[in-house]
Structures are given as C-alpha cells and as structure tokens.
Tab-separated table of C-alpha atoms and ligand atoms in Angstrom:
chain	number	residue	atom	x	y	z
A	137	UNK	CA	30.812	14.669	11.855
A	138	UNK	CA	27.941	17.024	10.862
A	139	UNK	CA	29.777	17.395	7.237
A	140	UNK	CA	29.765	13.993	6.825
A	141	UNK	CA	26.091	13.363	7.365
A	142	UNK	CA	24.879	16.152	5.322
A	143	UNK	CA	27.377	15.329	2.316
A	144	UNK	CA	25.225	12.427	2.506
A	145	UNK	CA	22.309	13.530	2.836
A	146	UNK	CA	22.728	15.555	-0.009
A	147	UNK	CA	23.921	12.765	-1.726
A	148	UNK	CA	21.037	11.191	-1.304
A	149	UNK	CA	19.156	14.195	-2.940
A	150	UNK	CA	20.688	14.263	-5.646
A	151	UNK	CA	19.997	10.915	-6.205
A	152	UNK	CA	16.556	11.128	-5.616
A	153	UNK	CA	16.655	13.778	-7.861
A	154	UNK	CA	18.083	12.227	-10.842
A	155	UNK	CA	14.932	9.259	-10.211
A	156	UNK	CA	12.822	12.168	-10.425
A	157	UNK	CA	13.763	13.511	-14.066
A	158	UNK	CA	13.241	9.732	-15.324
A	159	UNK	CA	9.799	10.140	-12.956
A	160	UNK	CA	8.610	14.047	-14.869
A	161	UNK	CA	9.542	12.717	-18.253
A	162	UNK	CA	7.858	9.139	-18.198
A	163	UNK	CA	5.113	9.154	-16.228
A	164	UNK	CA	2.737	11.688	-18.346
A	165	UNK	CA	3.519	9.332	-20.857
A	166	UNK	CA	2.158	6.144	-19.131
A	167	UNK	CA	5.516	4.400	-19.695
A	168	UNK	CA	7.266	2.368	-16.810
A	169	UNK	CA	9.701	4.016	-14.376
A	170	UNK	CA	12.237	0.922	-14.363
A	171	UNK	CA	12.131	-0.495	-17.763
A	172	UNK	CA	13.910	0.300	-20.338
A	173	UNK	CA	16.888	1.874	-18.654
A	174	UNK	CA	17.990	5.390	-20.265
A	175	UNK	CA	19.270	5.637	-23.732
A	176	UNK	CA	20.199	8.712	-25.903
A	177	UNK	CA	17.410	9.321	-28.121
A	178	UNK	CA	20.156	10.175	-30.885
A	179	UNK	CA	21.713	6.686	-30.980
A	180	UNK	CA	20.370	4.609	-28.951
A	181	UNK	CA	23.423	4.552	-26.425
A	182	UNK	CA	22.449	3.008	-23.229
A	183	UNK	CA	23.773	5.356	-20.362
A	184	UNK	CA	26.535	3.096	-17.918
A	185	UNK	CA	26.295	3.386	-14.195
A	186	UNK	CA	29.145	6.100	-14.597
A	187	UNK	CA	26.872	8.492	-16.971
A	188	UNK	CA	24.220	8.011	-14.745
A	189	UNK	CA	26.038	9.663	-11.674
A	190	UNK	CA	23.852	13.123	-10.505
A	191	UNK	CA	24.981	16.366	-11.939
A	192	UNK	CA	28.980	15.593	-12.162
A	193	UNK	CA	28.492	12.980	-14.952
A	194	UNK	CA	26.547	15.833	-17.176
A	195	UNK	CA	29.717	17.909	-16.571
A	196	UNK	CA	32.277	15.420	-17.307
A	197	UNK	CA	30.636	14.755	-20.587
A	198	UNK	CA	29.896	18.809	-21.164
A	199	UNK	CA	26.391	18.560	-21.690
A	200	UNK	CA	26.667	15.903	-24.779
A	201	UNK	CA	25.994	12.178	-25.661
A	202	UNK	CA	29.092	9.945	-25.274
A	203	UNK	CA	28.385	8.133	-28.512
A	204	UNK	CA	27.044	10.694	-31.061
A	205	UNK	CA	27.905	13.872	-29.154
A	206	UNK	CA	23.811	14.976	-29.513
A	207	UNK	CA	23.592	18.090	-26.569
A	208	UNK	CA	21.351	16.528	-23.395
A	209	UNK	CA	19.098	18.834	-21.875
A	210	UNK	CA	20.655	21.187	-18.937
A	211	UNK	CA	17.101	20.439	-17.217
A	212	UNK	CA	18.425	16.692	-16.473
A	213	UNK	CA	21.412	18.384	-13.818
A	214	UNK	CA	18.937	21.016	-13.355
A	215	UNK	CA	16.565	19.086	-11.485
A	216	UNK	CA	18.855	17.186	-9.858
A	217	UNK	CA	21.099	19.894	-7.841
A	218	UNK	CA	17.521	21.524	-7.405
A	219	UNK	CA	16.468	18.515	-5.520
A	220	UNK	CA	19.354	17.945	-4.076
A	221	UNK	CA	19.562	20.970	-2.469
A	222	UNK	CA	15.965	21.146	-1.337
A	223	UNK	CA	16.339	17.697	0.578
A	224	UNK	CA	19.561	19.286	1.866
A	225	UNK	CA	17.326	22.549	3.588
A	226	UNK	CA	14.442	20.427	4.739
A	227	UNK	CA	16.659	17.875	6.786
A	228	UNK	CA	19.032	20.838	7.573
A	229	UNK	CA	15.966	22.774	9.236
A	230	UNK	CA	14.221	20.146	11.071
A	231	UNK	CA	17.583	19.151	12.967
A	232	UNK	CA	18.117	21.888	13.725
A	233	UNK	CA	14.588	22.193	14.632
A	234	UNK	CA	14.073	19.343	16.515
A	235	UNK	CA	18.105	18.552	17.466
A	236	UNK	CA	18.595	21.126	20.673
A	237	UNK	CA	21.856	19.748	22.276
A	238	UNK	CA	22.155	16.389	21.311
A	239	UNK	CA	25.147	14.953	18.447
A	240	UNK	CA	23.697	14.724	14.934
A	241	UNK	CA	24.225	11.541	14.735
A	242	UNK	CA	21.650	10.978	17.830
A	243	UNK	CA	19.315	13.796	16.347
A	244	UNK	CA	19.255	11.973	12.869
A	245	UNK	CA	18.661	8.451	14.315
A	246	UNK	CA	16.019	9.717	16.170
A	247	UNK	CA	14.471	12.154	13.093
A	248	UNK	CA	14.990	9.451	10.503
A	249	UNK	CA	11.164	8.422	9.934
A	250	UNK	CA	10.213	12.374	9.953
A	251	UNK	CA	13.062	13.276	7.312
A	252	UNK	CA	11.769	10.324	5.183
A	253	UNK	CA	8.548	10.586	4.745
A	254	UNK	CA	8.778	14.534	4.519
A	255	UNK	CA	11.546	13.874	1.640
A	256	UNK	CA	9.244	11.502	0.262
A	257	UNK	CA	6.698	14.310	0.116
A	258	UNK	CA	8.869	16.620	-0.884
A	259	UNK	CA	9.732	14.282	-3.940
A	260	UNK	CA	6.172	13.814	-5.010
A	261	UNK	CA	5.104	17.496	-4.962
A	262	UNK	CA	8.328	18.407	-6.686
A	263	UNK	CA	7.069	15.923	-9.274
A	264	UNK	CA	3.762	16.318	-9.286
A	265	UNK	CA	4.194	20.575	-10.133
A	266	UNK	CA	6.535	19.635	-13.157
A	267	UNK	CA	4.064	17.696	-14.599
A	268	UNK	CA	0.954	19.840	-14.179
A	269	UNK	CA	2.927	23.215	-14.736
A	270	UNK	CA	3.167	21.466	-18.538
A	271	UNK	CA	0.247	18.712	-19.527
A	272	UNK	CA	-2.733	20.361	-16.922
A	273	UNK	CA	-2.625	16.773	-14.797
A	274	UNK	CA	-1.421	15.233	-11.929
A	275	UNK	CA	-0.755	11.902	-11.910
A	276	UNK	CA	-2.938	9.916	-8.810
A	277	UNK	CA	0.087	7.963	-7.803
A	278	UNK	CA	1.986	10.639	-7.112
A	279	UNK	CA	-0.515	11.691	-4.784
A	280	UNK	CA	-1.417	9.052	-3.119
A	281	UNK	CA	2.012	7.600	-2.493
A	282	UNK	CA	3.215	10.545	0.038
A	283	UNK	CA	-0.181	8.900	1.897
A	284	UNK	CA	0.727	5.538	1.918
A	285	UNK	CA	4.012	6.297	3.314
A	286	UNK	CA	3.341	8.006	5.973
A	287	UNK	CA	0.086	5.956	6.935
A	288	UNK	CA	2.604	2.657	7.374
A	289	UNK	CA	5.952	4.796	8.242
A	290	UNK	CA	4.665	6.710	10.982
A	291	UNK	CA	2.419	4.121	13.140
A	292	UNK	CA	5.317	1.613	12.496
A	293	UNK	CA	7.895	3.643	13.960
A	294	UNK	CA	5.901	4.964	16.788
A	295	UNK	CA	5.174	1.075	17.696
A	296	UNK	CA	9.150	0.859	17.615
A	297	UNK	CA	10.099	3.123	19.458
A	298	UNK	CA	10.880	6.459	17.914
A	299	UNK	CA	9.633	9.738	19.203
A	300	UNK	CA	6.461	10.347	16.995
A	301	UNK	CA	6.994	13.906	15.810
A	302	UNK	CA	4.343	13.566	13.153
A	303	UNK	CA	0.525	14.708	12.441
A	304	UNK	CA	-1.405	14.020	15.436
A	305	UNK	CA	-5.297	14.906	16.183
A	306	UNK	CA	-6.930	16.325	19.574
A	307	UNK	CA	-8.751	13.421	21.702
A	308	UNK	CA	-12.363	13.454	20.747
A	309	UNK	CA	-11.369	13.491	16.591
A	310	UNK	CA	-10.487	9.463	16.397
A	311	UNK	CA	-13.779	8.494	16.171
A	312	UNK	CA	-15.201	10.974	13.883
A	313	UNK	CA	-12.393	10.715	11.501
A	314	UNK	CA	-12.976	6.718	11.275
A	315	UNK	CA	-16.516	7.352	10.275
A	316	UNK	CA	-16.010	9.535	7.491
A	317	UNK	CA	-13.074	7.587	6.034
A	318	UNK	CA	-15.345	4.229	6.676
A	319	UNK	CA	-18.334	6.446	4.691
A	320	UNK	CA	-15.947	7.223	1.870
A	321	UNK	CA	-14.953	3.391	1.445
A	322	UNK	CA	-18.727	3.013	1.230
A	323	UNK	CA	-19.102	5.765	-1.193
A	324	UNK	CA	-15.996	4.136	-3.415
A	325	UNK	CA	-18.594	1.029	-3.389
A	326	UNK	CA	-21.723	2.557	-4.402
A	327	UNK	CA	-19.416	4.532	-6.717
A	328	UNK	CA	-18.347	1.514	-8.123
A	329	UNK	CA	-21.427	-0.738	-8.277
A	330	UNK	CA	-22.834	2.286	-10.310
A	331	UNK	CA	-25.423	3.221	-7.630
A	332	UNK	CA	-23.847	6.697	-7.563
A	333	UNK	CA	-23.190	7.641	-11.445
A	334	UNK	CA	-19.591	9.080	-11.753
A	335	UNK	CA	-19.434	12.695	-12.596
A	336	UNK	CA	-18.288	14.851	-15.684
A	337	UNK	CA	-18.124	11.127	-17.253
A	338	UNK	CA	-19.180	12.907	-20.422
A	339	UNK	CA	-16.329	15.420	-20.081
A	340	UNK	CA	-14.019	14.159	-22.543
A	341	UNK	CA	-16.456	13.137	-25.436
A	342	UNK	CA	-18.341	16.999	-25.299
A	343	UNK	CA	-14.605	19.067	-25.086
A	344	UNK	CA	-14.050	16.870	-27.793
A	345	UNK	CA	-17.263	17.711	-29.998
A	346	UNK	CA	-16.245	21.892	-29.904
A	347	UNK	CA	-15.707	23.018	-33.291
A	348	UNK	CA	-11.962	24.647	-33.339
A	349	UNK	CA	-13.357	28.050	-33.296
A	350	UNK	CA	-15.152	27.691	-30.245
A	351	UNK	CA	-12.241	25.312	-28.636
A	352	UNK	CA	-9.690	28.517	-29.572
A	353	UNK	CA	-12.124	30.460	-26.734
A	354	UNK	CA	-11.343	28.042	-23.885
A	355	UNK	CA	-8.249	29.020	-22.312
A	356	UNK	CA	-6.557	25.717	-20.858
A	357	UNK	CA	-7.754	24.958	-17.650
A	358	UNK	CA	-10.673	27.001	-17.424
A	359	UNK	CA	-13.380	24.742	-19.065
A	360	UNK	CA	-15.672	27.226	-19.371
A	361	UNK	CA	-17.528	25.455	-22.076
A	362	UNK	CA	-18.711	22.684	-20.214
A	363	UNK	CA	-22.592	22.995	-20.925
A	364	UNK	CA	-23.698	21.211	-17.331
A	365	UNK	CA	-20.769	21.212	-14.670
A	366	UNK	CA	-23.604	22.051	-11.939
A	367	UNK	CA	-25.534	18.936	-11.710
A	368	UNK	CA	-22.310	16.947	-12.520
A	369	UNK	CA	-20.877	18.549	-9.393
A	370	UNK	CA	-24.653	16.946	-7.352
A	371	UNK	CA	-22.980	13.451	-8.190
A	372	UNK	CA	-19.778	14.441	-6.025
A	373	UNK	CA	-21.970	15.654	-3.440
A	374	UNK	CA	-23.969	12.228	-3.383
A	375	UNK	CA	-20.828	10.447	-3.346
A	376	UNK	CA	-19.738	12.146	-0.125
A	377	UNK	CA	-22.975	11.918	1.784
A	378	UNK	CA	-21.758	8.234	3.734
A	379	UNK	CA	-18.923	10.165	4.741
A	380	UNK	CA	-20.641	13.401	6.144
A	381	UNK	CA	-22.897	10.487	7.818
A	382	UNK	CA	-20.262	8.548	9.108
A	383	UNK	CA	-18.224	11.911	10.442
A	384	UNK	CA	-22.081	12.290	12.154
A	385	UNK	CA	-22.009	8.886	13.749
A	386	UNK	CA	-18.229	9.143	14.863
A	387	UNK	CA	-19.144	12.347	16.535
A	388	UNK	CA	-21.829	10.760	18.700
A	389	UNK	CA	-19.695	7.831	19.295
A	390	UNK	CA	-16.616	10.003	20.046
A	391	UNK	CA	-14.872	9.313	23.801
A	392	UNK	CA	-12.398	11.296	25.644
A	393	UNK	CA	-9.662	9.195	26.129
A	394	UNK	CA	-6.587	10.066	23.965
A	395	UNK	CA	-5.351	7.418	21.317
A	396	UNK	CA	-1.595	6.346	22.251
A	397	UNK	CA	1.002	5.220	19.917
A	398	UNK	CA	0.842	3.703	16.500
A	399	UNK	CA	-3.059	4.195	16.932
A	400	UNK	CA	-2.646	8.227	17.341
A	401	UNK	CA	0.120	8.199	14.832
A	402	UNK	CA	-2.486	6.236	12.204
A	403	UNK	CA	-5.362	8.375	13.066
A	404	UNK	CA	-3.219	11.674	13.187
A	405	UNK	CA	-2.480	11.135	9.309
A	406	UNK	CA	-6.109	9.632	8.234
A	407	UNK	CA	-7.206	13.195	9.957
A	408	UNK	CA	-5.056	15.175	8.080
A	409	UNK	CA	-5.647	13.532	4.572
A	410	UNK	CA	-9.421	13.770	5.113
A	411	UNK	CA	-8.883	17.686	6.018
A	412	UNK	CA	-6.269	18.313	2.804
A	413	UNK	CA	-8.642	16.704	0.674
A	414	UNK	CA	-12.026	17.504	2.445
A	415	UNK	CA	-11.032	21.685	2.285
A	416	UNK	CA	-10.283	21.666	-1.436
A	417	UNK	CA	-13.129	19.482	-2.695
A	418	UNK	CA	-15.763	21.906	-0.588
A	419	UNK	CA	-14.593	24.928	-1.886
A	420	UNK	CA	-14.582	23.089	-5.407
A	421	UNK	CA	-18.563	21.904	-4.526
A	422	UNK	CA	-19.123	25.816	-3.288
A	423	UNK	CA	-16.994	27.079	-6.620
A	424	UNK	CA	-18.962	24.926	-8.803
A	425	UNK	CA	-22.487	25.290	-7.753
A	426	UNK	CA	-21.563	29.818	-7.476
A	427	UNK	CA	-19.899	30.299	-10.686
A	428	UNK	CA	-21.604	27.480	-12.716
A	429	UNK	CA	-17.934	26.042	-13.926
A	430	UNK	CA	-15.627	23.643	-12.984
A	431	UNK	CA	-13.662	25.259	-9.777
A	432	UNK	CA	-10.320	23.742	-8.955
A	433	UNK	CA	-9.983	19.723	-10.162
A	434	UNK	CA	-9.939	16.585	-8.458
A	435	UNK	CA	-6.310	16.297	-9.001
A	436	UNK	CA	-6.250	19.081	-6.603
A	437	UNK	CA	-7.827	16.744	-4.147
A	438	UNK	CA	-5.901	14.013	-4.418
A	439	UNK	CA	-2.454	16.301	-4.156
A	440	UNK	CA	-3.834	17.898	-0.672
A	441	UNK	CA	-5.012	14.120	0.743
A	442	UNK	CA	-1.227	13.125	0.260
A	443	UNK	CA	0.016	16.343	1.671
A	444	UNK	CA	-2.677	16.087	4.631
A	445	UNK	CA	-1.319	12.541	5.479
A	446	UNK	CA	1.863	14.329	6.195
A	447	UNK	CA	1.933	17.393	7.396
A	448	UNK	CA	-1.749	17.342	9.487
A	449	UNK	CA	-5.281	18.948	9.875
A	450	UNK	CA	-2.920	22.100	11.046
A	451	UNK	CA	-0.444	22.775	8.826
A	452	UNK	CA	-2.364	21.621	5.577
A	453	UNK	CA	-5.091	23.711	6.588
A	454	UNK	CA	-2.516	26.862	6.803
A	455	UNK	CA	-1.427	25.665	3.318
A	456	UNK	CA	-4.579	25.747	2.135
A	457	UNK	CA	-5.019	29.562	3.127
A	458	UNK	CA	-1.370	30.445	1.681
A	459	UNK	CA	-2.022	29.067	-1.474
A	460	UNK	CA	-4.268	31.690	-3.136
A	461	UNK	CA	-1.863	34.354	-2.044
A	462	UNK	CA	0.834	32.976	-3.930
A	463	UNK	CA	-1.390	32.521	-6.816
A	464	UNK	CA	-2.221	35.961	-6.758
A	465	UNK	CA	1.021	36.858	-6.557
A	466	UNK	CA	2.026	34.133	-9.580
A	467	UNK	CA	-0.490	35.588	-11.862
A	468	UNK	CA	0.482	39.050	-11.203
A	469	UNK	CA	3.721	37.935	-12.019
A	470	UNK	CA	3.267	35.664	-15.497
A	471	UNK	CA	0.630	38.824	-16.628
A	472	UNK	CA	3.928	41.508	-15.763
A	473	UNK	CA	5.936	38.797	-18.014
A	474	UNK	CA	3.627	38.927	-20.344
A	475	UNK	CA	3.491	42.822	-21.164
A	476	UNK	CA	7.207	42.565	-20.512
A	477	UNK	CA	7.295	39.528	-24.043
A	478	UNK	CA	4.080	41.023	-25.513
A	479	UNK	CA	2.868	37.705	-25.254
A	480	UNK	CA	-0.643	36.176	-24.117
A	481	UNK	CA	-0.265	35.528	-20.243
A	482	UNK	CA	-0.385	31.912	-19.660
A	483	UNK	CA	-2.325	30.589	-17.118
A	484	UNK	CA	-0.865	28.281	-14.759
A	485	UNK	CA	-2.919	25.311	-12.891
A	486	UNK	CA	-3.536	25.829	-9.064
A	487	UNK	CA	-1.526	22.188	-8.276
A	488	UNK	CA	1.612	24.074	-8.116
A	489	UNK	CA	0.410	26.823	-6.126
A	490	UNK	CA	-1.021	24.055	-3.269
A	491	UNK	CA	2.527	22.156	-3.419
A	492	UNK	CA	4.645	25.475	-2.939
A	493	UNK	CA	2.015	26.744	-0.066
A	494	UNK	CA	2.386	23.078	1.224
A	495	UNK	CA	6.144	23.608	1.629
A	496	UNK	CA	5.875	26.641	3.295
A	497	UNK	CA	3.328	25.611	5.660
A	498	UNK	CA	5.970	22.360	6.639
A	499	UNK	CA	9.154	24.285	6.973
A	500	UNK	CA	7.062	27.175	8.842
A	501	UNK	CA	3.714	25.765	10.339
A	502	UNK	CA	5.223	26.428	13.877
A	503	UNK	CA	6.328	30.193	13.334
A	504	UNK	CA	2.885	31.503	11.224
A	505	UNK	CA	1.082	29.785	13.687
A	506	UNK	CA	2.740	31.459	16.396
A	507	UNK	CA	2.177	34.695	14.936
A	508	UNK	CA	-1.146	34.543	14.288
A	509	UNK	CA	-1.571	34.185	17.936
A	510	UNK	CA	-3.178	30.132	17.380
A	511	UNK	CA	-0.711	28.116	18.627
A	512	UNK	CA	-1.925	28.526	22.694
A	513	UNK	CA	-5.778	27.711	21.293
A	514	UNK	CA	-4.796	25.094	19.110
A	515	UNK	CA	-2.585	23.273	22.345
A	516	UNK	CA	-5.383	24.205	24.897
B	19	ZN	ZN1	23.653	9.670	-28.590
C-alpha cells in the first residue's frame, strides 16, 4: 500500500514540476501560464498530451523535437525529477513525522491539507529562486499565492474537521496581530490615495540616467549608486506607522482566552506572514538607514510573508537566522569557483538564500529548536 501512495505522490511531483518549467520560463516574461500551449520554437510543433508526459516523454524522444529533431533543453526533465523528488521527501518526512502507528492511508487522509499547502510552498519557492537566481526579481504572485493558500486551506479544514497541524500563535497574540494587519490595510490606503508618497519611485528613471562607465561600477544587485536610498527608505517607515499603531492598540486590547479552530488556524498564519515579512523589512529599514544603500529588496519581503503564512512566527523566524549562514557559505563557495574559472565571482540575490533556509527550517523546525534548548520556553 505505502508504494502505491508514494508512486503517486511522486507522480504528482513530477507533474507539478513540469507546470513549473512552463511557470520559470514565462512568467519573467509577463506572458500567460495557460495560453498558448507549448510549441517547439524550431517549428512551431505543438507538443501532444503524450510529449507532454514528465521526464519519460524527454527520453522517449532523446532529448529532440518530434518534428524538426531541434535538441530541447535537459533543464525541462531536469526540473521536473528535481521537483518530483523534493515533493516525494517532504510528504515522505512529515508521515513519517506525524504518522506514528496508524496505515498510510489514514496518516495521508488526515495530513492531506498540511502536505498541500507545504507542496504548494514548496512549488513557489522552487520557482521563485529560478527566477531571481537569473533576472534579480521575484515575481509578487509567487509570493503571495503560498499566503492565500494557506490563509483559506488551513481555517477551512480545521472548521471540517481535520487535525490542524499548522502555524498557530500563543493566546494573547490574536489581537495584536489583527491590529497591525488592520494598520497595514490602512497604510495600503494612504499609500494609495498618495498621502504616503511611494518610495524609490524615481529608481528606475536615475539607474537609467548612469552613463555606461559609471553603470559598469554597479555590480547587479548592489545599487550602490542610488544618490538618496535613506530618505526613500523614511517613506517605508511612514507607511508602516498604522501598523506599529495598530500592533499598539491590539496589545492593550489583547485577552487571555485562546482562539479555537478555524479562528486560531486564520490568525496562526496572519501571525506568521506579518513576522516573515515584518523581520526582513526591519533589518532592510536598519540596513538602509546604517550603510546608506539599499539593504535586501522588497521582493525579499513579499517571499518571507508567503513563507510566514506557512510555516509560522517560529519556524520562519529560525529561517530567517539560517539564511545568512548559508549565504556566507554560498559566497564562499561562487568566490572558490571563481579562482577555480578565473572568472569575476558573481553575486547571487539573497531570495534564494531565504527559500533554501525556509526549507530547512520546515523539514527541521522541531529538531534545531530542540537543540537550541527553545522548544520547553516556546510551549511554556
Ligand atoms: Zn521542432
């Protein structure tokens, strides 16, 4: 029986997977996800449902277009096994996790809402790192979707039934959290009523105006050249003053009683999105205003409010202190690579360094936690 489900969950991956290479390629480009179905760029040959299955119809065909034989990238089957196989350890380690005794059928009924919106996450960072290891961006969506998911999945299920097994936030939190997301909705309105000005509006148009020469200085991603990021970064901190007064108010307000059900579930994944984002865009205000350039984007933000939403205050906070050891360790890396090429190191954006700290932090939350002796304050 367990062979069966995880064929199939695999399955699934791969699947998912092969949406994902249509997902990396098209959506830098602003083009739609669904429309026009895959063709060879050689010849125009639309791909049939039987060229389109993961990984085995690349091998069938050898790597090469059924009507004019062009070679199709090795990164399409790539990606997909890659996926595949990810999604395969994730749902493999939380039933096991979570399973104890009981049939996998049972422990996968039960799981199914976890397992889909931490696939779902999974998908989106796996995404969201392709595209920003290559153009320097992160797509909102891809952010934000992972959010929306779990904000309607996880409530829902709990209301239904299912043993809620996802972010959750100690009594007293509810009503602060409420606050500040109510003070960021109010922000988003002054934001948009042009009360609060936007900031680094003027971004584009002055990176644009460098002459080549001094363009050639900036190494991608560092905007360095930006003549005024520090009052730019003011106008974030304006916009997030409701919030910081609404957080205030909640706190006053707070009671407590513990939220039960669909209500905890809801408020256990505002909590975390609001900590995922709240973490990175302080320490970008703090970067900002210290160094006098641009620290970490607001792509950056975005990616930690979606992982927030699923993995919780904890575990996206523990990300969040992972993640510049693994860039240290990446840099250290592409630099040895360099002098290894005798090329110029190339500098990679922090997104991917979040996402990978991000996994870690869901597959492992429980055990780093435990070792660094938390766990008992965290419960108490
Ligand atoms: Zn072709």
């Amino acid at each position: 029986m367990a062979w069966v489900i995880y064929t199939f969950i695999l399955a699934m991956g791969l699947s998912v997977g092969s949406f994902l290479n249509v997902v990396i390629l098209r959506m830098p480009e602003g083009l739609s996800l669904v429309h026009p179905p895959s063709r060879c760029p050689g010849c125009g040959y639309r791909l049939r449902a039987w060229d389109n299955v993961p990984v085995l119809s690349w091998l069938l065909l050898r790597g090469r277009c059924r009507g004019c034989g062009q070679t199709i990238s090795v990164q399409y089957p790539l990606v997909e096994l890659a996926f595949g196989l990810m999604t395969l350890g994730l749902c493999w380690w939380q039933i096991n996790r979570y399973g104890g005794d009981l049939a996998i059928a049972q422990v996968v009924y039960l799981l199914w809402p976890l397992l889909a919106v931490q696939v779902f996450l999974l998908g989106s960072l796996f995404a969201s790192t392709a595209i920003d290891a290559r153009h320097f961006m992160i797509p909102l969506s891809l952010c934000w979707l992972p959010f929306v998911v779990a904000v309607v999945v996880y409530p829902a299920t709990a209301a239904g039934g299912w043993p809620y097994l996802g972010p959750y936030l100690p009594a007293g939190w509810a009503e602060p959290v409420m606050g500040a997301v109510m003070g960021l909705l109010v922000g988003m309105v002054l934001l948009m009523t042009g009360i609060i000005p936007a900031s680094f509006a003027d971004y584009e148009q002055v990176m644009r105006s460098l002459t080549g020469e001094e363009a050639d200085t900036d190494v991608a991603g560092e905007n360095a050249l930006y003549p005024h990021p520090r009052r730019e970064i003011l106008k974030e901190v304006l916009f997030l003053m409701p919030a910081v007064v609404g957080l205030g108010v909640g706190w006053m307000l707070r009671s407590p009683v513990p939220m039960t059900g669909a209500m905890d579930a809801a408020v256990g994944v505002l909590g975390g999105a609001l900590v995922g984002g709240g973490l990175i865009w302080v320490t970008r205000i703090l970067g900002t205003l210290a160094f006098g350039k641009e620290a970490m984007g607001l792509g950056d933000v975005h990616l930690m409010v979606g992982v927030g939403a699923v993995l919780g205050w904890r575990d996206v906070t523990l990300a969040f202190f992972i993640a510049p050891f693994l860039g240290l360790l990446g840099t250290l890396l592409l630099a040895g690579l360099a002098v290894f090429h005798s090329a110029r190191a190339r500098v990679l954006p922090y997104g991917p360094y979040l996402s990978v700290a991000s996994i870690v932090a869901l597959l492992a939350g429980d055990v780093v936690t435990g070792w660094l002796g938390i766990s008992a304050i965290l419960a108490g």
